[in-house]
Amino acid sequence: MRTIKSAVTGLMILALSVLFLSACGQRKTTIPEERLIRVGFSQVGSESDWRMANTASMTAALSEANGFELIFDNAKQRQENQLLAIRNFIQQDVDFIVLAPIAESGWDDVLQEAAAAGIPVIIVDRQIDVEDKNLYTSWVGSDFLQEGRTAVHWLEECLREQGREDEPLRILHIQGTDGATAQIMRSRALDEAVEVHPSWEIVAKLPGEYTEAKSYELVRDFLQRGEQIDVVYSENDNMSFGAIRALEEAGIPYGGEGGVMILSFDAVRDALRFCLEGKINLCVECNPLHGPRVASLIRQLDAGEQPAKETYVDETFFSSNTITEEMIEARDY
Ligand code: GYE
């Protein structure tokens, strides 16, 4: 009787510890050195230059030469594709799942499934909003609210220098994918600024989905209605390219000293070039080179270490007054 009882207790303890470990998404063993670490990476899509640079960085860092077998899935900007990809990774019993989430919500169920399978999940770029923070081990990405505040602060300074701080300012706000952290936070920074500047007005919020094509169409239609604007606040460079095309077609001066001011996010090479040419007034940097950071997180987890729950990368900004050819040359993306 005693032995049955202790065996039952033992089993319960074992079951509980397995549950606990899987609830935290911890791996149970370290992967032997001679074996490649199998990683499933669910990428948002290929909507922007930033995204392409991010994919390139991830695939280069998670290469076979570096000890990884990467299973890459491009979700083409659809969350249902990401859910499917993660379920496939679980089915294939990968060692780690890396998720670049399209939006913040909607991950609880699928990440519970990953935890139940004992597969640790790393989040990269945008964040997720889950009830149980143990459903992911670590996140690495940008401080998108800070990026937005950098843009707004630059605009305030610029208007002050021009003596225009109290003049009416009509802002066209082109937004990224609805519900993505990069959208939520960059939008929040602008909304906060409009609250404290009575002369600032957001004349329209256009859902540009982070693509040049969508932004071009929306801005073209908007301008065809005869709307007047002073500033374009565009939540990524590709949407800025689309807006610029529409402004050019409409014969509206932009950039430089007296045109519609263009404020852009990401600071990819082509945008920096536009900045140097005076076509974009401000490029706020968003660093996509997360590959080595994610590889290092995986290595730490595999070694049984607990990396930081959240890691923010350092970022800067470039304005058309201060940018140089050398800065563009030094750009990796
Ligand atoms: O700004 C945009 C991309 O989430 C930071 O997504 C990323 C954003 C980036 O499509 O270009």
CSV table of N, CA and C in Angstrom, one decimal, residues 20-151:
chain,number,residue,atom,x,y,z
A,20,PHE,N,4.7,22.3,-14.9
A,20,PHE,CA,5.3,23.5,-14.5
A,20,PHE,C,6.3,24.0,-15.6
A,21,LEU,N,7.1,22.9,-15.9
A,21,LEU,CA,8.2,23.2,-16.9
A,21,LEU,C,7.6,23.7,-18.2
A,22,SER,N,6.5,22.9,-18.6
A,22,SER,CA,6.0,23.2,-19.9
A,22,SER,C,5.2,24.5,-19.8
A,23,ALA,N,4.6,24.8,-18.7
A,23,ALA,CA,3.9,26.1,-18.5
A,23,ALA,C,4.8,27.3,-18.8
A,24,CYS,N,6.1,27.1,-18.3
A,24,CYS,CA,7.1,28.2,-18.5
A,24,CYS,C,7.7,28.0,-19.9
A,25,GLY,N,7.3,27.0,-20.6
A,25,GLY,CA,7.9,26.8,-22.0
A,25,GLY,C,9.4,26.5,-21.9
A,26,GLN,N,9.8,25.9,-20.8
A,26,GLN,CA,11.2,25.5,-20.6
A,26,GLN,C,11.6,24.3,-21.4
A,27,ARG,N,12.7,24.2,-22.0
A,27,ARG,CA,13.2,23.0,-22.5
A,27,ARG,C,13.7,22.1,-21.4
A,28,LYS,N,13.5,20.8,-21.6
A,28,LYS,CA,13.8,19.8,-20.6
A,28,LYS,C,15.3,19.5,-20.6
A,29,THR,N,15.9,19.4,-21.8
A,29,THR,CA,17.3,19.0,-21.9
A,29,THR,C,18.0,20.0,-22.8
A,30,THR,N,19.3,20.0,-22.7
A,30,THR,CA,20.1,20.8,-23.6
A,30,THR,C,20.4,20.0,-24.9
A,31,ILE,N,20.4,20.6,-26.0
A,31,ILE,CA,20.5,19.9,-27.3
A,31,ILE,C,22.0,19.6,-27.5
A,32,PRO,N,22.3,18.3,-27.8
A,32,PRO,CA,23.7,17.9,-27.9
A,32,PRO,C,24.4,18.7,-29.0
A,33,GLU,N,25.7,19.0,-28.8
A,33,GLU,CA,26.4,19.9,-29.7
A,33,GLU,C,26.4,19.5,-31.1
A,34,GLU,N,26.5,18.2,-31.4
A,34,GLU,CA,26.6,17.8,-32.8
A,34,GLU,C,25.3,17.9,-33.5
A,35,ARG,N,24.2,18.2,-32.8
A,35,ARG,CA,22.9,18.3,-33.5
A,35,ARG,C,22.5,19.7,-33.7
A,36,LEU,N,21.9,20.0,-34.9
A,36,LEU,CA,21.5,21.4,-35.2
A,36,LEU,C,20.3,21.7,-34.3
A,37,ILE,N,20.1,23.0,-33.9
A,37,ILE,CA,19.0,23.4,-33.1
A,37,ILE,C,17.9,23.7,-34.1
A,38,ARG,N,16.7,23.1,-33.9
A,38,ARG,CA,15.6,23.3,-34.9
A,38,ARG,C,14.7,24.4,-34.4
A,39,VAL,N,14.7,25.4,-35.3
A,39,VAL,CA,13.9,26.7,-34.9
A,39,VAL,C,12.8,26.9,-36.0
A,40,GLY,N,11.6,27.1,-35.5
A,40,GLY,CA,10.5,27.5,-36.4
A,40,GLY,C,10.3,29.0,-36.3
A,41,PHE,N,10.4,29.7,-37.4
A,41,PHE,CA,10.3,31.2,-37.3
A,41,PHE,C,9.0,31.6,-38.1
A,42,SER,N,8.1,32.2,-37.4
A,42,SER,CA,6.9,32.7,-38.1
A,42,SER,C,7.1,34.2,-38.3
A,43,GLN,N,7.3,34.6,-39.6
A,43,GLN,CA,7.5,36.0,-40.0
A,43,GLN,C,6.2,36.6,-40.4
A,44,VAL,N,6.0,37.9,-40.1
A,44,VAL,CA,4.8,38.7,-40.5
A,44,VAL,C,4.5,38.6,-42.0
A,45,GLY,N,5.5,38.9,-42.8
A,45,GLY,CA,5.3,39.0,-44.3
A,45,GLY,C,6.5,39.6,-45.0
A,46,SER,N,6.3,40.2,-46.1
A,46,SER,CA,7.4,40.9,-46.8
A,46,SER,C,6.9,42.3,-47.2
A,47,GLU,N,6.2,42.9,-46.3
A,47,GLU,CA,5.5,44.2,-46.6
A,47,GLU,C,6.4,45.4,-46.8
A,48,SER,N,7.6,45.4,-46.3
A,48,SER,CA,8.4,46.6,-46.3
A,48,SER,C,9.9,46.3,-46.4
A,49,ASP,N,10.7,47.3,-46.7
A,49,ASP,CA,12.1,47.1,-46.7
A,49,ASP,C,12.7,46.7,-45.4
A,50,TRP,N,12.0,47.2,-44.3
A,50,TRP,CA,12.4,46.9,-42.9
A,50,TRP,C,12.3,45.4,-42.7
A,51,ARG,N,11.1,44.9,-43.2
A,51,ARG,CA,10.8,43.4,-43.0
A,51,ARG,C,11.8,42.6,-43.8
A,52,MET,N,12.2,43.0,-45.0
A,52,MET,CA,13.1,42.2,-45.8
A,52,MET,C,14.5,42.2,-45.1
A,53,ALA,N,14.9,43.3,-44.5
A,53,ALA,CA,16.1,43.4,-43.8
A,53,ALA,C,16.1,42.5,-42.5
A,54,ASN,N,14.9,42.4,-41.9
A,54,ASN,CA,14.7,41.6,-40.7
A,54,ASN,C,14.8,40.1,-41.1
A,55,THR,N,14.2,39.8,-42.2
A,55,THR,CA,14.2,38.4,-42.6
A,55,THR,C,15.7,38.0,-43.0
A,56,ALA,N,16.3,38.8,-43.7
A,56,ALA,CA,17.7,38.6,-44.0
A,56,ALA,C,18.6,38.4,-42.8
A,57,SER,N,18.4,39.2,-41.8
A,57,SER,CA,19.2,39.1,-40.6
A,57,SER,C,18.9,37.8,-39.8
A,58,MET,N,17.6,37.5,-39.8
A,58,MET,CA,17.2,36.2,-39.1
A,58,MET,C,17.8,35.0,-39.8
A,59,THR,N,17.6,34.9,-41.1
A,59,THR,CA,18.0,33.7,-41.8
A,59,THR,C,19.6,33.6,-41.8
A,60,ALA,N,20.3,34.7,-41.8
A,60,ALA,CA,21.7,34.7,-41.8
A,60,ALA,C,22.2,34.2,-40.4
A,61,ALA,N,21.6,34.7,-39.3
A,61,ALA,CA,22.0,34.3,-38.0
A,61,ALA,C,21.6,32.9,-37.6
A,62,LEU,N,20.4,32.4,-38.1
A,62,LEU,CA,20.0,31.1,-37.8
A,62,LEU,C,20.3,30.1,-38.9
A,63,SER,N,21.5,30.2,-39.3
A,63,SER,CA,22.0,29.3,-40.4
A,63,SER,C,22.5,28.0,-39.9
A,64,GLU,N,22.7,27.1,-40.8
A,64,GLU,CA,23.3,25.8,-40.5
A,64,GLU,C,24.7,25.9,-40.0
A,65,ALA,N,25.4,26.8,-40.7
A,65,ALA,CA,26.8,27.1,-40.3
A,65,ALA,C,26.9,27.5,-38.8
A,66,ASN,N,25.8,28.2,-38.4
A,66,ASN,CA,25.8,28.7,-37.0
A,66,ASN,C,25.2,27.6,-36.0
A,67,GLY,N,24.8,26.5,-36.6
A,67,GLY,CA,24.3,25.4,-35.7
A,67,GLY,C,22.8,25.3,-35.6
A,68,PHE,N,22.1,26.0,-36.6
A,68,PHE,CA,20.6,25.9,-36.6
A,68,PHE,C,20.0,25.3,-37.8
A,69,GLU,N,18.9,24.7,-37.6
A,69,GLU,CA,18.1,24.3,-38.8
A,69,GLU,C,16.8,25.2,-38.7
A,70,LEU,N,16.7,26.1,-39.7
A,70,LEU,CA,15.6,27.1,-39.6
A,70,LEU,C,14.4,26.6,-40.5
A,71,ILE,N,13.2,26.6,-39.9
A,71,ILE,CA,12.0,26.4,-40.7
A,71,ILE,C,11.3,27.8,-40.7
A,72,PHE,N,11.3,28.4,-41.9
A,72,PHE,CA,10.9,29.8,-42.1
A,72,PHE,C,9.5,29.8,-42.7
A,73,ASP,N,8.6,30.6,-42.1
A,73,ASP,CA,7.3,30.7,-42.7
A,73,ASP,C,6.9,32.2,-42.8
A,74,ASN,N,6.5,32.5,-44.0
A,74,ASN,CA,6.1,33.9,-44.3
A,74,ASN,C,4.6,34.0,-44.3
A,75,ALA,N,4.0,34.7,-43.3
A,75,ALA,CA,2.6,34.7,-43.1
A,75,ALA,C,1.8,35.7,-44.0
A,76,LYS,N,2.5,36.4,-44.9
A,76,LYS,CA,1.9,37.3,-45.8
A,76,LYS,C,0.9,38.2,-45.2
A,77,GLN,N,1.2,38.7,-44.0
A,77,GLN,CA,0.5,39.7,-43.3
A,77,GLN,C,-0.9,39.2,-42.8
A,78,ARG,N,-1.0,37.9,-42.6
A,78,ARG,CA,-2.3,37.4,-42.0
A,78,ARG,C,-2.0,36.6,-40.8
A,79,GLN,N,-2.8,36.9,-39.7
A,79,GLN,CA,-2.6,36.3,-38.5
A,79,GLN,C,-2.9,34.8,-38.5
A,80,GLU,N,-4.0,34.5,-39.3
A,80,GLU,CA,-4.4,33.1,-39.4
A,80,GLU,C,-3.2,32.2,-39.9
A,81,ASN,N,-2.5,32.8,-40.8
A,81,ASN,CA,-1.3,32.0,-41.4
A,81,ASN,C,-0.2,31.8,-40.3
A,82,GLN,N,-0.1,32.8,-39.4
A,82,GLN,CA,0.9,32.7,-38.3
A,82,GLN,C,0.4,31.6,-37.3
A,83,LEU,N,-0.9,31.5,-37.0
A,83,LEU,CA,-1.4,30.5,-36.1
A,83,LEU,C,-1.1,29.1,-36.7
A,84,LEU,N,-1.4,29.0,-38.0
A,84,LEU,CA,-1.2,27.7,-38.7
A,84,LEU,C,0.3,27.3,-38.7
A,85,ALA,N,1.2,28.3,-38.9
A,85,ALA,CA,2.6,28.0,-38.9
A,85,ALA,C,3.1,27.5,-37.6
A,86,ILE,N,2.6,28.2,-36.5
A,86,ILE,CA,3.0,27.8,-35.1
A,86,ILE,C,2.5,26.4,-34.9
A,87,ARG,N,1.3,26.1,-35.3
A,87,ARG,CA,0.8,24.7,-35.0
A,87,ARG,C,1.6,23.7,-35.8
A,88,ASN,N,2.1,24.1,-37.0
A,88,ASN,CA,2.9,23.2,-37.8
A,88,ASN,C,4.3,23.0,-37.1
A,89,PHE,N,4.8,24.0,-36.5
A,89,PHE,CA,6.1,23.9,-35.8
A,89,PHE,C,5.9,23.0,-34.6
A,90,ILE,N,4.8,23.1,-33.9
A,90,ILE,CA,4.6,22.2,-32.8
A,90,ILE,C,4.5,20.8,-33.2
A,91,GLN,N,3.8,20.6,-34.3
A,91,GLN,CA,3.6,19.2,-34.9
A,91,GLN,C,5.0,18.6,-35.3
A,92,GLN,N,5.9,19.5,-35.8
A,92,GLN,CA,7.2,19.0,-36.2
A,92,GLN,C,8.2,19.0,-35.0
A,93,ASP,N,7.7,19.3,-33.8
A,93,ASP,CA,8.4,19.2,-32.6
A,93,ASP,C,9.8,20.0,-32.7
A,94,VAL,N,9.7,21.2,-33.1
A,94,VAL,CA,10.9,22.0,-33.2
A,94,VAL,C,11.5,22.3,-31.7
A,95,ASP,N,12.7,22.7,-31.6
A,95,ASP,CA,13.3,23.0,-30.3
A,95,ASP,C,12.8,24.4,-29.8
A,96,PHE,N,12.7,25.3,-30.7
A,96,PHE,CA,12.3,26.7,-30.3
A,96,PHE,C,11.4,27.3,-31.4
A,97,ILE,N,10.4,28.1,-30.9
A,97,ILE,CA,9.6,28.8,-31.8
A,97,ILE,C,9.9,30.3,-31.7
A,98,VAL,N,10.1,31.0,-32.8
A,98,VAL,CA,10.3,32.4,-32.8
A,98,VAL,C,9.2,33.0,-33.6
A,99,LEU,N,8.5,34.0,-32.9
A,99,LEU,CA,7.4,34.6,-33.5
A,99,LEU,C,7.6,36.1,-33.6
A,100,ALA,N,7.4,36.6,-34.9
A,100,ALA,CA,7.3,38.1,-35.1
A,100,ALA,C,5.8,38.4,-35.3
A,101,PRO,N,5.1,38.8,-34.3
A,101,PRO,CA,3.6,38.8,-34.4
A,101,PRO,C,3.1,40.0,-35.2
A,102,ILE,N,2.1,39.7,-36.0
A,102,ILE,CA,1.5,40.8,-36.8
A,102,ILE,C,0.8,41.8,-35.9
A,103,ALA,N,0.1,41.3,-34.9
A,103,ALA,CA,-0.7,42.2,-34.0
A,103,ALA,C,-0.4,41.7,-32.5
A,104,GLU,N,-0.9,42.5,-31.6
A,104,GLU,CA,-0.6,42.1,-30.2
A,104,GLU,C,-1.5,41.0,-29.6
A,105,SER,N,-2.8,41.0,-30.1
A,105,SER,CA,-3.8,40.1,-29.4
A,105,SER,C,-4.0,38.8,-30.2
A,106,GLY,N,-4.6,37.8,-29.6
A,106,GLY,CA,-5.0,36.6,-30.3
A,106,GLY,C,-4.0,35.4,-30.2
A,107,TRP,N,-3.1,35.5,-29.2
A,107,TRP,CA,-2.0,34.4,-29.1
A,107,TRP,C,-2.2,33.4,-28.0
A,108,ASP,N,-3.1,33.7,-27.1
A,108,ASP,CA,-3.2,32.9,-25.8
A,108,ASP,C,-3.3,31.4,-26.2
A,109,ASP,N,-4.2,31.0,-27.0
A,109,ASP,CA,-4.5,29.6,-27.2
A,109,ASP,C,-3.3,28.9,-27.8
A,110,VAL,N,-2.8,29.4,-28.9
A,110,VAL,CA,-1.7,28.7,-29.7
A,110,VAL,C,-0.5,28.7,-28.8
A,111,LEU,N,-0.2,29.7,-28.0
A,111,LEU,CA,1.0,29.6,-27.2
A,111,LEU,C,0.8,28.7,-26.0
A,112,GLN,N,-0.4,28.5,-25.6
A,112,GLN,CA,-0.6,27.5,-24.6
A,112,GLN,C,-0.3,26.1,-25.2
A,113,GLU,N,-0.7,25.9,-26.4
A,113,GLU,CA,-0.4,24.6,-27.1
A,113,GLU,C,1.2,24.4,-27.2
A,114,ALA,N,1.9,25.5,-27.5
A,114,ALA,CA,3.4,25.4,-27.5
A,114,ALA,C,3.9,25.1,-26.2
A,115,ALA,N,3.4,25.7,-25.1
A,115,ALA,CA,3.8,25.5,-23.7
A,115,ALA,C,3.5,24.0,-23.4
A,116,ALA,N,2.4,23.5,-23.7
A,116,ALA,CA,2.0,22.1,-23.4
A,116,ALA,C,3.0,21.2,-24.1
A,117,ALA,N,3.5,21.5,-25.2
A,117,ALA,CA,4.4,20.7,-25.9
A,117,ALA,C,5.8,20.9,-25.4
A,118,GLY,N,6.0,21.8,-24.5
A,118,GLY,CA,7.4,22.1,-23.9
A,118,GLY,C,8.3,22.8,-24.9
A,119,ILE,N,7.7,23.6,-25.8
A,119,ILE,CA,8.5,24.4,-26.7
A,119,ILE,C,8.6,25.8,-26.3
A,120,PRO,N,9.8,26.3,-26.0
A,120,PRO,CA,9.9,27.7,-25.6
A,120,PRO,C,9.7,28.7,-26.8
A,121,VAL,N,9.0,29.8,-26.5
A,121,VAL,CA,8.7,30.7,-27.6
A,121,VAL,C,9.4,32.1,-27.3
A,122,ILE,N,10.1,32.6,-28.4
A,122,ILE,CA,10.7,33.9,-28.3
A,122,ILE,C,10.0,34.8,-29.2
A,123,ILE,N,9.7,36.0,-28.7
A,123,ILE,CA,9.0,37.0,-29.5
A,123,ILE,C,10.0,38.1,-30.0
A,124,VAL,N,9.8,38.4,-31.3
A,124,VAL,CA,10.8,39.4,-31.8
A,124,VAL,C,10.0,40.5,-32.5
A,125,ASP,N,10.5,41.7,-32.5
A,125,ASP,CA,9.9,42.9,-33.1
A,125,ASP,C,8.7,43.4,-32.3
A,126,ARG,N,7.5,43.2,-32.8
A,126,ARG,CA,6.3,43.7,-32.1
A,126,ARG,C,6.0,42.8,-30.9
A,127,GLN,N,5.2,43.3,-30.0
A,127,GLN,CA,5.0,42.6,-28.7
A,127,GLN,C,3.7,41.8,-28.8
A,128,ILE,N,3.4,41.0,-27.8
A,128,ILE,CA,2.2,40.3,-27.7
A,128,ILE,C,1.5,40.6,-26.4
A,129,ASP,N,0.2,40.5,-26.4
A,129,ASP,CA,-0.6,40.8,-25.2
A,129,ASP,C,-1.3,39.5,-24.8
A,130,VAL,N,-0.6,38.8,-23.8
A,130,VAL,CA,-1.2,37.5,-23.4
A,130,VAL,C,-1.5,37.6,-21.9
A,131,GLU,N,-2.5,36.9,-21.4
A,131,GLU,CA,-2.8,36.9,-20.0
A,131,GLU,C,-1.7,36.4,-19.1
A,132,ASP,N,-1.1,35.3,-19.6
A,132,ASP,CA,0.0,34.7,-18.8
A,132,ASP,C,1.4,35.0,-19.5
A,133,LYS,N,2.1,35.8,-18.9
A,133,LYS,CA,3.4,36.3,-19.5
A,133,LYS,C,4.4,35.1,-19.6
A,134,ASN,N,4.1,34.0,-18.9
A,134,ASN,CA,5.0,32.8,-19.0
A,134,ASN,C,4.9,32.1,-20.3
A,135,LEU,N,3.9,32.6,-21.1
A,135,LEU,CA,3.7,31.9,-22.4
A,135,LEU,C,4.8,32.2,-23.4
A,136,TYR,N,5.6,33.2,-23.1
A,136,TYR,CA,6.8,33.4,-23.9
A,136,TYR,C,8.0,33.7,-23.0
A,137,THR,N,9.2,33.3,-23.5
A,137,THR,CA,10.4,33.4,-22.6
A,137,THR,C,11.0,34.8,-22.6
A,138,SER,N,11.1,35.3,-23.8
A,138,SER,CA,11.8,36.6,-24.0
A,138,SER,C,11.2,37.4,-25.2
A,139,TRP,N,11.4,38.7,-25.1
A,139,TRP,CA,11.0,39.5,-26.3
A,139,TRP,C,12.2,40.4,-26.6
A,140,VAL,N,12.5,40.7,-27.9
A,140,VAL,CA,13.5,41.7,-28.2
A,140,VAL,C,12.9,42.5,-29.4
A,141,GLY,N,13.1,43.8,-29.3
A,141,GLY,CA,12.6,44.7,-30.3
A,141,GLY,C,12.8,46.2,-29.9
A,142,SER,N,12.0,47.1,-30.5
A,142,SER,CA,12.2,48.5,-30.4
A,142,SER,C,11.2,49.1,-29.4
A,143,ASP,N,11.6,50.3,-28.9
A,143,ASP,CA,10.7,51.1,-28.1
A,143,ASP,C,9.9,52.0,-29.1
A,144,PHE,N,8.8,51.5,-29.5
A,144,PHE,CA,8.1,52.2,-30.5
A,144,PHE,C,7.5,53.5,-30.0
A,145,LEU,N,7.1,53.6,-28.8
A,145,LEU,CA,6.6,54.8,-28.2
A,145,LEU,C,7.7,55.9,-28.2
A,146,GLN,N,8.9,55.5,-27.8
A,146,GLN,CA,10.0,56.4,-27.9
A,146,GLN,C,10.3,56.9,-29.3
A,147,GLU,N,10.2,56.0,-30.2
A,147,GLU,CA,10.4,56.4,-31.6
A,147,GLU,C,9.4,57.5,-32.0
A,148,GLY,N,8.1,57.3,-31.6
A,148,GLY,CA,7.1,58.3,-31.9
A,148,GLY,C,7.3,59.6,-31.3
A,149,ARG,N,7.8,59.5,-30.0
A,149,ARG,CA,8.1,60.7,-29.3
A,149,ARG,C,9.3,61.5,-29.9
A,150,THR,N,10.2,60.7,-30.4
A,150,THR,CA,11.4,61.3,-31.0
A,150,THR,C,10.9,62.2,-32.2
A,151,ALA,N,10.0,61.6,-33.0
A,151,ALA,CA,9.4,62.3,-34.2
A,151,ALA,C,8.7,63.6,-33.8
